[in-house]
Amino acid sequence: MMTEINSFLAEKGIYMLTVILFFLGMFGMATCGNYMKKLMCMNIMQIAVIFFFLCLGQKSGGTIPVTISGLLSSDDYINPLPHALMLTAIVVSLGTTGLGLALLMRVKDKYGSIEEEVVIKKGDEEK
Amino acid sequence: MMKGNKKKVAGMMMLVFIVIICWGLIDLLPTIGDPDSAPNTHISKVFIEEGPEQTDAANLVTGVLADYRGFDTFLETTVMYLAGFAVAMVLSNWLRKHWNADIFRATESFGGIDVKVTMPFIILFLLLYAAYVLFHGEVSLGGGFQAGALIALAFILYTLIGNLELNTVMLTQHFAVCVGGIGVMIYGVTGLLPLFYGGKFLEYSKLPFYVEETAKLHSIGIIFIETGVTICVMATIITILEAVLERNSLYDDRNK
Amino acid sequence: MQAFLIEAILLLFLIAITIVIILNKDLLASVIIYCVFSFCTMLLYIMMGAPDVAFTEAVIGVISTIYFVIAIRTTDRWCK
């Protein structure tokens, strides 16, 4: 029973949950009326993508990618390439969050609200 | 009425996408943990087997990040710097010389513990830890990005406890942007230096330092660029924080 | 071998947190729950054998929460 669950999770289950998380983030970005909530949902979507990349680098029976004397075969270590790529992606996501918040504050200055409906209505009135 | 419909349509579309991907496309992906899957075979074998000797970094992630994919990291650092620069540009229409972070300032000591006495010790050890993470990034876990974020966290804690006598630590917003540029410049100059000695961009083995083995030159180059990354990340985080805080204090003044 | 089950439970927890964030009307509460989200992600990364990424996520999650909190102070706290 336990081995069946594990093999199902390894083949499909984890990917399914990641896909659900990704589309939940996308759903939040599409439907939430508040810009700050949209930004949070964007971060969630980003984390789903990062997690997907880390799934691809997994190796059963491998240790963390720091060399230990005596182990030099490539099957003993987890693939370090997705880790290096995703590490920079996480840090850059902080930059995008900050820039998004800055733009949001300008929106609040100009339109007096960060609700999507109010901003669109005021933009129409200005025309 | 409109809003409910929109939510329903979006939810249905997401469900359809989820079902299509789960039943049709997941079979194409490799099993998690399979050592012979496509991402684990081609180039990553070379990285793992020859990385420790070629780059002289025991931490394979740092070796890949700073050496094999150094050009990639260079541009990521530039993107980080540009994000801080853009925040400073976007929020710079309200000019003012001095900012004060009233939101974070806790002048009252809480619960019998004086924050101003205890916090400097925490900040001290946080900075020590950041230096450890930076210089041991190639041997153990850590690296430039984490060290920069830790130093920025120390700065945030410093802002939290309000004005101390250590006014020299204060980085204003415009100064912090310049410091971020210096971080990117350190990275770029380290990359350009081998060009004058017959190497390629970011080829550490042609760096003009005298050492016994060529592999040691790689670790020197990695430490240089990690320092650049640290300075850039730290300055960017501080820039964004101060731009937003400055806006906060001005907003308070306007609403008084 | 048990690791996949733990990962699946953590992922289910993340999905539940996401639903709470989307449905919540208090933005400040949403941000604090987002902090919980990033720490759960950190546990997940450690389970995947990526301690470097987990370290980064731990530090960056705290800093992005601080950004959100100080941005909420200037903008609205409640959403429709």
CSV table of C-alpha atoms in Angstrom, one decimal:
chain,number,residue,atom,x,y,z
A,1,MET,CA,0.0,0.0,0.0
A,2,MET,CA,2.7,2.4,1.1
A,3,THR,CA,4.9,1.7,-1.9
A,4,GLU,CA,2.0,2.1,-4.3
A,5,ILE,CA,1.2,5.5,-2.9
A,6,ASN,CA,4.8,6.5,-3.1
A,7,SER,CA,5.2,5.4,-6.7
A,8,PHE,CA,1.9,7.2,-7.7
A,9,LEU,CA,3.2,10.4,-6.0
A,10,ALA,CA,6.6,10.1,-7.7
A,11,GLU,CA,5.1,9.5,-11.2
A,12,LYS,CA,2.1,11.9,-11.2
A,13,GLY,CA,0.9,13.1,-7.8
A,14,ILE,CA,3.5,15.8,-7.0
A,15,TYR,CA,3.2,17.2,-10.5
A,16,MET,CA,-0.6,17.3,-10.2
A,17,LEU,CA,-0.4,19.2,-7.0
A,18,THR,CA,2.1,21.6,-8.4
A,19,VAL,CA,-0.1,22.2,-11.4
A,20,ILE,CA,-3.1,22.9,-9.1
A,21,LEU,CA,-1.0,25.4,-7.1
A,22,PHE,CA,0.1,27.2,-10.3
A,23,PHE,CA,-3.4,27.5,-11.6
A,24,LEU,CA,-4.7,28.6,-8.2
A,25,GLY,CA,-2.2,31.5,-8.3
A,26,MET,CA,-3.3,32.3,-11.9
A,27,PHE,CA,-7.0,32.2,-10.8
A,28,GLY,CA,-6.2,34.6,-8.0
A,29,MET,CA,-4.4,36.9,-10.5
A,30,ALA,CA,-7.4,36.8,-12.8
A,31,THR,CA,-10.3,37.3,-10.4
A,32,CYS,CA,-9.1,39.2,-7.4
A,33,GLY,CA,-10.1,42.9,-7.6
A,34,ASN,CA,-7.3,44.1,-5.4
A,35,TYR,CA,-3.9,44.8,-6.9
A,36,MET,CA,-2.0,43.9,-3.8
A,37,LYS,CA,-3.7,40.5,-3.7
A,38,LYS,CA,-2.8,40.1,-7.4
A,39,LEU,CA,0.8,40.6,-6.5
A,40,MET,CA,0.7,38.0,-3.7
A,41,CYS,CA,-0.9,35.5,-6.2
A,42,MET,CA,1.9,36.3,-8.6
A,43,ASN,CA,4.4,35.3,-6.0
A,44,ILE,CA,2.5,32.1,-5.3
A,45,MET,CA,2.6,31.2,-9.1
A,46,GLN,CA,6.3,31.9,-9.1
A,47,ILE,CA,6.9,29.5,-6.2
A,48,ALA,CA,5.0,26.8,-8.1
A,49,VAL,CA,7.3,27.2,-11.1
A,50,ILE,CA,10.4,27.1,-8.8
A,51,PHE,CA,9.1,24.0,-7.2
A,52,PHE,CA,8.5,22.3,-10.6
A,53,PHE,CA,12.1,23.0,-11.6
A,54,LEU,CA,13.4,21.6,-8.3
A,55,CYS,CA,11.4,18.4,-8.9
A,56,LEU,CA,13.3,17.8,-12.2
A,57,GLY,CA,16.6,17.9,-10.3
A,58,GLN,CA,15.7,15.3,-7.8
A,59,LYS,CA,17.6,12.0,-7.6
A,60,SER,CA,16.6,9.1,-5.4
A,61,GLY,CA,19.6,8.1,-3.2
A,62,GLY,CA,21.5,11.3,-3.7
A,63,THR,CA,22.7,13.7,-1.0
A,64,ILE,CA,22.7,17.5,-1.0
A,65,PRO,CA,25.1,19.0,-3.6
A,66,VAL,CA,28.0,19.7,-1.3
A,67,THR,CA,31.0,17.4,-2.0
A,68,ILE,CA,32.0,14.9,0.6
A,69,SER,CA,35.5,13.3,0.3
A,70,GLY,CA,35.1,9.7,-1.0
A,71,LEU,CA,32.0,10.3,-3.0
A,72,LEU,CA,32.6,11.4,-6.6
A,73,SER,CA,30.1,9.6,-8.8
A,74,SER,CA,27.4,11.7,-10.3
A,75,ASP,CA,24.6,9.4,-8.9
A,76,ASP,CA,25.5,10.4,-5.4
A,77,TYR,CA,24.6,14.0,-5.6
A,78,ILE,CA,21.4,15.8,-6.4
A,79,ASN,CA,21.5,17.8,-9.7
A,80,PRO,CA,22.9,21.3,-8.7
A,81,LEU,CA,21.9,23.1,-12.0
A,82,PRO,CA,18.2,23.7,-11.2
A,83,HIS,CA,19.2,24.9,-7.7
A,84,ALA,CA,21.6,27.5,-9.1
A,85,LEU,CA,19.0,28.7,-11.6
A,86,MET,CA,16.2,28.9,-9.0
A,87,LEU,CA,18.3,30.6,-6.4
A,88,THR,CA,18.7,33.7,-8.6
A,89,ALA,CA,15.1,33.5,-9.6
A,90,ILE,CA,14.0,33.8,-5.9
A,91,VAL,CA,16.2,36.8,-5.4
A,92,VAL,CA,14.9,38.5,-8.6
A,93,SER,CA,11.3,37.8,-7.5
A,94,LEU,CA,12.1,40.1,-4.5
A,95,GLY,CA,13.0,42.8,-6.9
A,96,THR,CA,9.9,42.4,-8.9
A,97,THR,CA,7.8,42.5,-5.7
A,98,GLY,CA,9.4,45.7,-4.6
A,99,LEU,CA,8.9,47.3,-8.1
A,100,GLY,CA,5.3,46.2,-8.1
A,101,LEU,CA,4.6,47.7,-4.7
A,102,ALA,CA,6.2,51.0,-5.8
A,103,LEU,CA,3.9,51.1,-8.9
A,104,LEU,CA,1.0,50.3,-6.6
A,105,MET,CA,1.7,53.2,-4.4
A,106,ARG,CA,1.8,55.5,-7.4
A,107,VAL,CA,-1.6,54.1,-8.4
A,108,LYS,CA,-2.9,54.8,-4.9
A,109,ASP,CA,-1.6,58.4,-5.2
A,110,LYS,CA,-3.2,59.0,-8.6
A,111,TYR,CA,-6.5,57.3,-8.2
A,112,GLY,CA,-7.0,57.1,-4.5
A,113,SER,CA,-7.6,53.4,-4.4
A,114,ILE,CA,-6.0,50.1,-5.3
A,115,GLU,CA,-9.3,48.4,-6.3
A,116,GLU,CA,-9.4,47.5,-9.9
A,117,GLU,CA,-13.0,48.7,-10.4
A,118,VAL,CA,-12.4,52.1,-9.0
A,119,VAL,CA,-9.2,52.6,-11.0
A,120,ILE,CA,-10.9,51.6,-14.2
A,121,LYS,CA,-13.9,53.9,-13.5
A,122,LYS,CA,-11.7,56.9,-12.8
A,123,GLY,CA,-9.7,56.2,-15.9
A,124,ASP,CA,-12.8,56.2,-18.0
A,125,GLU,CA,-13.9,59.5,-16.4
A,126,GLU,CA,-10.6,61.2,-17.3
A,127,LYS,CA,-11.2,60.4,-20.9
B,1,MET,CA,-23.8,40.1,-11.3
B,2,MET,CA,-20.9,40.8,-13.7
B,3,LYS,CA,-18.3,40.0,-11.2
B,4,GLY,CA,-19.8,36.6,-10.3
B,5,ASN,CA,-19.9,35.6,-13.9
B,6,LYS,CA,-16.3,36.6,-14.5
B,7,LYS,CA,-15.2,34.5,-11.5
B,8,LYS,CA,-17.2,31.5,-12.7
B,9,VAL,CA,-15.7,31.7,-16.3
B,10,ALA,CA,-12.2,32.0,-15.0
B,11,GLY,CA,-12.6,29.1,-12.6
B,12,MET,CA,-14.0,26.9,-15.3
B,13,MET,CA,-11.1,27.8,-17.6
B,14,MET,CA,-8.6,27.0,-14.9
B,15,LEU,CA,-10.3,23.6,-14.2
B,16,VAL,CA,-10.2,22.7,-17.9
B,17,PHE,CA,-6.5,23.6,-18.0
B,18,ILE,CA,-5.8,21.5,-14.9
B,19,VAL,CA,-7.7,18.5,-16.3
B,20,ILE,CA,-6.0,18.7,-19.7
B,21,ILE,CA,-2.5,18.9,-18.1
B,22,CYS,CA,-3.1,16.3,-15.5
B,23,TRP,CA,-4.5,13.6,-17.9
B,24,GLY,CA,-2.6,14.4,-21.1
B,25,LEU,CA,0.7,15.9,-20.4
B,26,ILE,CA,2.0,14.7,-17.1
B,27,ASP,CA,2.9,11.3,-18.6
B,28,LEU,CA,5.5,13.0,-20.7
B,29,LEU,CA,7.4,14.2,-17.6
B,30,PRO,CA,10.1,12.0,-16.0
B,31,THR,CA,9.5,10.2,-12.7
B,32,ILE,CA,10.7,12.2,-9.7
B,33,GLY,CA,14.0,10.8,-8.4
B,34,ASP,CA,14.9,8.9,-11.6
B,35,PRO,CA,18.7,9.2,-12.0
B,36,ASP,CA,18.5,8.5,-15.8
B,37,SER,CA,16.0,11.1,-16.7
B,38,ALA,CA,16.9,13.8,-19.2
B,39,PRO,CA,17.7,16.7,-16.8
B,40,ASN,CA,20.0,14.5,-14.8
B,41,THR,CA,22.1,13.0,-17.5
B,42,HIS,CA,23.7,15.4,-20.1
B,43,ILE,CA,25.6,18.4,-18.7
B,44,SER,CA,24.9,18.0,-15.0
B,45,LYS,CA,27.1,14.8,-14.8
B,46,VAL,CA,30.0,16.9,-16.0
B,47,PHE,CA,29.1,19.6,-13.4
B,48,ILE,CA,29.1,17.1,-10.6
B,49,GLU,CA,32.1,15.0,-11.5
B,50,GLU,CA,34.5,17.7,-12.7
B,51,GLY,CA,33.1,20.7,-10.8
B,52,PRO,CA,35.0,20.4,-7.5
B,53,GLU,CA,38.4,20.1,-9.3
B,54,GLN,CA,37.8,22.7,-12.0
B,55,THR,CA,36.2,25.4,-9.8
B,56,ASP,CA,37.8,24.5,-6.4
B,57,ALA,CA,34.4,25.0,-4.7
B,58,ALA,CA,33.1,22.2,-2.5
B,59,ASN,CA,29.5,23.5,-2.8
B,60,LEU,CA,28.4,22.5,-6.3
B,61,VAL,CA,25.6,25.1,-6.4
B,62,THR,CA,28.1,27.9,-5.8
B,63,GLY,CA,30.4,26.4,-8.4
B,64,VAL,CA,27.7,26.3,-11.0
B,65,LEU,CA,26.2,29.7,-10.1
B,66,ALA,CA,29.4,31.7,-10.0
B,67,ASP,CA,31.7,29.8,-12.4
B,68,TYR,CA,30.0,27.8,-15.1
B,69,ARG,CA,27.0,30.1,-15.4
B,70,GLY,CA,28.8,33.3,-14.3
B,71,PHE,CA,27.5,35.3,-17.2
B,72,ASP,CA,23.9,34.4,-16.3
B,73,THR,CA,24.4,35.5,-12.7
B,74,PHE,CA,26.0,38.8,-13.9
B,75,LEU,CA,22.8,39.7,-15.8
B,76,GLU,CA,20.6,38.5,-12.8
B,77,THR,CA,22.6,40.9,-10.6
B,78,THR,CA,22.1,43.7,-13.1
B,79,VAL,CA,18.3,42.9,-13.1
B,80,MET,CA,18.3,43.2,-9.3
B,81,TYR,CA,20.1,46.5,-9.5
B,82,LEU,CA,17.7,47.8,-12.1
B,83,ALA,CA,14.7,46.9,-10.0
B,84,GLY,CA,16.1,49.0,-7.1
B,85,PHE,CA,16.9,51.8,-9.5
B,86,ALA,CA,13.4,51.7,-11.0
B,87,VAL,CA,11.8,51.8,-7.5
B,88,ALA,CA,13.9,54.9,-6.7
B,89,MET,CA,12.8,56.5,-10.0
B,90,VAL,CA,9.1,55.7,-9.5
B,91,LEU,CA,8.9,56.9,-6.0
B,92,SER,CA,11.2,59.9,-6.3
B,93,ASN,CA,8.7,62.6,-7.1
B,94,TRP,CA,8.4,63.7,-3.5
B,95,LEU,CA,11.8,65.1,-2.7
B,96,ARG,CA,12.9,65.5,0.8
B,97,LYS,CA,16.3,65.4,2.4
B,98,HIS,CA,15.8,63.5,5.7
B,99,TRP,CA,13.6,60.5,6.1
B,100,ASN,CA,12.5,59.1,9.4
B,101,ALA,CA,11.0,55.7,9.8
B,102,ASP,CA,8.2,56.4,12.4
B,103,ILE,CA,6.5,53.2,11.5
B,104,PHE,CA,9.3,51.0,12.8
B,105,ARG,CA,10.4,53.2,15.6
B,106,ALA,CA,9.7,51.6,19.0
B,107,THR,CA,10.9,54.2,21.6
B,108,GLU,CA,9.2,52.4,24.5
B,109,SER,CA,11.0,49.5,26.0
B,110,PHE,CA,8.7,46.6,26.1
B,111,GLY,CA,8.4,44.0,28.9
B,112,GLY,CA,11.4,45.1,30.9
B,113,ILE,CA,13.8,44.5,28.1
B,114,ASP,CA,15.4,47.6,26.7
B,115,VAL,CA,15.4,47.1,22.9
B,116,LYS,CA,18.2,49.5,22.4
B,117,VAL,CA,20.5,47.5,24.6
B,118,THR,CA,19.7,44.0,23.3
B,119,MET,CA,19.3,44.7,19.6
B,120,PRO,CA,22.9,45.7,18.9
B,121,PHE,CA,24.1,42.4,20.0
B,122,ILE,CA,21.7,40.6,17.7
B,123,ILE,CA,22.8,42.9,14.8
B,124,LEU,CA,26.4,42.2,15.6
B,125,PHE,CA,26.0,38.4,15.4
B,126,LEU,CA,23.8,38.8,12.3
B,127,LEU,CA,26.6,40.7,10.5
B,128,LEU,CA,29.1,38.2,11.7
B,129,TYR,CA,27.0,35.4,10.3
B,130,ALA,CA,26.6,37.3,7.0
B,131,ALA,CA,30.4,37.6,6.7
B,132,TYR,CA,30.7,33.8,7.4
B,133,VAL,CA,28.1,33.0,4.8
B,134,LEU,CA,29.8,35.2,2.2
B,135,PHE,CA,33.4,33.9,2.7
B,136,HIS,CA,32.4,30.2,3.2
B,137,GLY,CA,29.9,30.2,0.4
B,138,GLU,CA,32.1,27.9,-1.7
B,139,VAL,CA,32.7,25.4,1.0
B,140,SER,CA,29.4,25.1,2.7
B,141,LEU,CA,25.9,26.5,2.2
B,142,GLY,CA,25.4,30.1,1.4
B,143,GLY,CA,26.8,32.6,-1.1
B,144,GLY,CA,26.5,36.2,-2.2
B,145,PHE,CA,22.7,36.5,-2.5
B,146,GLN,CA,22.0,35.1,1.0
B,147,ALA,CA,24.8,37.3,2.6
B,148,GLY,CA,23.4,40.4,1.0
B,149,ALA,CA,19.9,39.6,2.2
B,150,LEU,CA,21.2,39.0,5.8
B,151,ILE,CA,23.1,42.3,5.9
B,152,ALA,CA,19.9,44.0,4.7
B,153,LEU,CA,18.0,42.2,7.5
B,154,ALA,CA,20.5,43.7,10.0
B,155,PHE,CA,19.8,47.1,8.5
B,156,ILE,CA,16.1,46.5,8.9
B,157,LEU,CA,16.5,45.6,12.6
B,158,TYR,CA,18.7,48.7,13.0
B,159,THR,CA,15.8,50.8,11.6
B,160,LEU,CA,13.4,49.0,13.9
B,161,ILE,CA,15.1,50.2,17.1
B,162,GLY,CA,15.3,53.8,15.9
B,163,ASN,CA,18.1,56.3,16.3
B,164,LEU,CA,21.3,55.1,17.8
B,165,GLU,CA,24.5,57.0,18.1
B,166,LEU,CA,25.8,55.0,15.1
B,167,ASN,CA,24.7,57.4,12.5
B,168,THR,CA,27.6,56.4,10.2
B,169,VAL,CA,25.8,53.2,9.3
B,170,MET,CA,22.8,55.1,7.8
B,171,LEU,CA,22.5,54.7,4.0
B,172,THR,CA,20.2,57.2,2.4
B,173,GLN,CA,18.2,56.2,-0.6
B,174,HIS,CA,20.3,58.0,-3.3
B,175,PHE,CA,23.5,56.7,-1.7
B,176,ALA,CA,22.2,53.2,-1.6
B,177,VAL,CA,21.5,53.2,-5.4
B,178,CYS,CA,25.1,54.3,-6.0
B,179,VAL,CA,26.3,51.5,-3.8
B,180,GLY,CA,24.3,49.0,-5.8
B,181,GLY,CA,25.9,50.2,-9.0
B,182,ILE,CA,29.3,49.7,-7.3
B,183,GLY,CA,28.4,46.1,-6.6
B,184,VAL,CA,27.5,45.4,-10.3
B,185,MET,CA,30.8,47.2,-11.3
B,186,ILE,CA,32.9,44.9,-9.1
B,187,TYR,CA,31.3,41.9,-10.8
B,188,GLY,CA,31.9,43.5,-14.3
B,189,VAL,CA,35.5,44.5,-13.6
B,190,THR,CA,36.3,41.0,-12.3
B,191,GLY,CA,34.8,39.7,-15.6
B,192,LEU,CA,36.7,42.1,-17.7
B,193,LEU,CA,40.1,41.7,-16.0
B,194,PRO,CA,41.0,38.3,-17.8
B,195,LEU,CA,40.5,40.0,-21.2
B,196,PHE,CA,43.7,42.0,-20.7
B,197,TYR,CA,45.7,38.8,-20.0
B,198,GLY,CA,44.6,36.7,-22.9
B,199,GLY,CA,41.5,35.1,-21.6
B,200,LYS,CA,37.8,35.3,-22.2
B,201,PHE,CA,35.1,37.2,-20.3
B,202,LEU,CA,34.9,35.7,-16.7
B,203,GLU,CA,37.7,33.2,-17.4
B,204,TYR,CA,39.1,33.1,-13.8
B,205,SER,CA,42.2,31.0,-14.6
B,206,LYS,CA,43.6,34.0,-16.5
B,207,LEU,CA,43.3,36.4,-13.5
B,208,PRO,CA,46.5,38.4,-12.8
B,209,PHE,CA,47.2,37.0,-9.3
B,210,TYR,CA,50.1,34.8,-8.4
B,211,VAL,CA,49.1,31.4,-6.9
B,212,GLU,CA,50.6,27.9,-7.0
B,213,GLU,CA,47.7,26.1,-8.6
B,214,THR,CA,45.3,27.4,-11.3
B,215,ALA,CA,42.3,26.0,-9.4
B,216,LYS,CA,42.9,28.5,-6.6
B,217,LEU,CA,42.5,31.4,-9.0
B,218,HIS,CA,38.9,30.1,-9.5
B,219,SER,CA,38.2,30.5,-5.8
B,220,ILE,CA,39.6,34.0,-5.8
B,221,GLY,CA,37.5,35.0,-8.7
B,222,ILE,CA,34.4,33.4,-7.0
B,223,ILE,CA,35.0,35.4,-3.8
B,224,PHE,CA,35.4,38.6,-5.8
B,225,ILE,CA,32.1,38.2,-7.7
B,226,GLU,CA,30.3,37.0,-4.6
B,227,THR,CA,31.3,40.3,-2.9
B,228,GLY,CA,29.9,42.2,-5.8
B,229,VAL,CA,26.6,40.3,-5.7
B,230,THR,CA,26.4,40.8,-1.9
B,231,ILE,CA,26.9,44.6,-2.2
B,232,CYS,CA,24.3,44.8,-5.0
B,233,VAL,CA,21.6,42.8,-3.3
B,234,MET,CA,22.1,44.6,0.0
B,235,ALA,CA,21.9,48.0,-1.6
B,236,THR,CA,18.9,47.1,-3.7
B,237,ILE,CA,16.9,45.8,-0.7
B,238,ILE,CA,17.8,48.9,1.3
B,239,THR,CA,16.8,51.2,-1.6
B,240,ILE,CA,13.4,49.7,-2.0
B,241,LEU,CA,12.8,49.7,1.8
B,242,GLU,CA,13.8,53.4,2.1
B,243,ALA,CA,11.8,54.5,-0.9
B,244,VAL,CA,8.7,52.9,0.5
B,245,LEU,CA,9.3,54.1,4.1
B,246,GLU,CA,10.0,57.7,2.9
B,247,ARG,CA,6.6,57.6,1.1
B,248,ASN,CA,5.0,56.4,4.4
B,249,SER,CA,6.4,59.2,6.5
B,250,LEU,CA,5.4,61.8,3.9
B,251,TYR,CA,1.9,60.3,3.7
B,252,ASP,CA,1.6,60.6,7.5
B,253,ASP,CA,2.6,64.3,7.3
B,254,ARG,CA,0.0,65.0,4.7
B,255,ASN,CA,-2.8,63.4,6.7
B,256,LYS,CA,-2.1,65.2,9.9
C,1,MET,CA,10.9,6.5,0.6
C,2,GLN,CA,8.4,8.4,2.9
C,3,ALA,CA,9.6,11.7,1.6
C,4,PHE,CA,7.1,11.9,-1.2
C,5,LEU,CA,4.2,11.6,1.2
C,6,ILE,CA,5.5,14.5,3.3
C,7,GLU,CA,6.0,16.6,0.2
C,8,ALA,CA,2.4,15.9,-0.8
C,9,ILE,CA,1.0,16.9,2.6
C,10,LEU,CA,3.0,20.1,2.5
C,11,LEU,CA,1.8,20.9,-1.0
C,12,LEU,CA,-1.8,20.3,0.1
C,13,PHE,CA,-1.1,22.7,3.0
C,14,LEU,CA,0.2,25.3,0.5
C,15,ILE,CA,-2.9,24.9,-1.6
C,16,ALA,CA,-5.1,25.5,1.4
C,17,ILE,CA,-3.1,28.6,2.4
C,18,THR,CA,-3.5,29.9,-1.2
C,19,ILE,CA,-7.3,29.5,-1.0
C,20,VAL,CA,-7.3,31.4,2.3
C,21,ILE,CA,-5.2,34.2,0.8
C,22,ILE,CA,-7.6,34.6,-2.2
C,23,LEU,CA,-10.8,34.6,-0.1
C,24,ASN,CA,-9.6,36.8,2.8
C,25,LYS,CA,-10.8,40.4,2.9
C,26,ASP,CA,-8.2,41.7,5.3
C,27,LEU,CA,-5.0,42.4,3.4
C,28,LEU,CA,-2.8,42.5,6.5
C,29,ALA,CA,-4.0,39.0,7.5
C,30,SER,CA,-3.3,37.9,4.0
C,31,VAL,CA,0.3,39.1,4.2
C,32,ILE,CA,0.9,37.3,7.5
C,33,ILE,CA,-0.5,34.1,6.0
C,34,TYR,CA,1.8,34.7,3.0
C,35,CYS,CA,4.7,34.7,5.5
C,36,VAL,CA,3.5,31.2,6.7
C,37,PHE,CA,3.3,30.2,3.0
C,38,SER,CA,6.9,31.1,2.4
C,39,PHE,CA,8.1,29.2,5.5
C,40,CYS,CA,6.2,26.1,4.4
C,41,THR,CA,7.9,26.4,1.0
C,42,MET,CA,11.2,26.5,2.8
C,43,LEU,CA,10.3,23.1,4.5
C,44,LEU,CA,9.4,21.8,1.1
C,45,TYR,CA,12.7,22.8,-0.4
C,46,ILE,CA,14.6,21.1,2.4
C,47,MET,CA,12.6,18.0,1.7
C,48,MET,CA,13.6,18.2,-2.0
C,49,GLY,CA,17.3,18.3,-0.9
C,50,ALA,CA,17.9,21.9,-1.8
C,51,PRO,CA,19.2,23.6,1.4
C,52,ASP,CA,20.8,26.5,-0.6
C,53,VAL,CA,17.4,27.4,-2.1
C,54,ALA,CA,15.7,26.9,1.3
C,55,PHE,CA,18.2,29.3,3.0
C,56,THR,CA,17.5,32.0,0.3
C,57,GLU,CA,13.7,31.5,0.6
C,58,ALA,CA,13.9,31.9,4.4
C,59,VAL,CA,15.6,35.2,4.2
C,60,ILE,CA,13.7,36.5,1.2
C,61,GLY,CA,10.3,35.5,2.6
C,62,VAL,CA,10.9,37.6,5.7
C,63,ILE,CA,12.0,40.6,3.6
C,64,SER,CA,9.1,40.4,1.2
C,65,THR,CA,6.6,40.2,4.1
C,66,ILE,CA,8.2,43.4,5.5
C,67,TYR,CA,7.7,45.1,2.1
C,68,PHE,CA,4.1,44.1,2.0
C,69,VAL,CA,3.4,45.3,5.5
C,70,ILE,CA,5.0,48.7,5.0
C,71,ALA,CA,3.2,49.1,1.7
C,72,ILE,CA,-0.2,48.3,3.3
C,73,ARG,CA,0.3,51.2,5.7
C,74,THR,CA,0.1,53.7,2.8
C,75,THR,CA,-2.5,51.9,0.8
C,76,ASP,CA,-5.8,50.4,2.0
C,77,ARG,CA,-6.0,47.6,4.5
C,78,TRP,CA,-9.4,46.2,3.6
C,79,CYS,CA,-10.4,45.0,0.2
C,80,LYS,CA,-13.9,44.5,-1.3
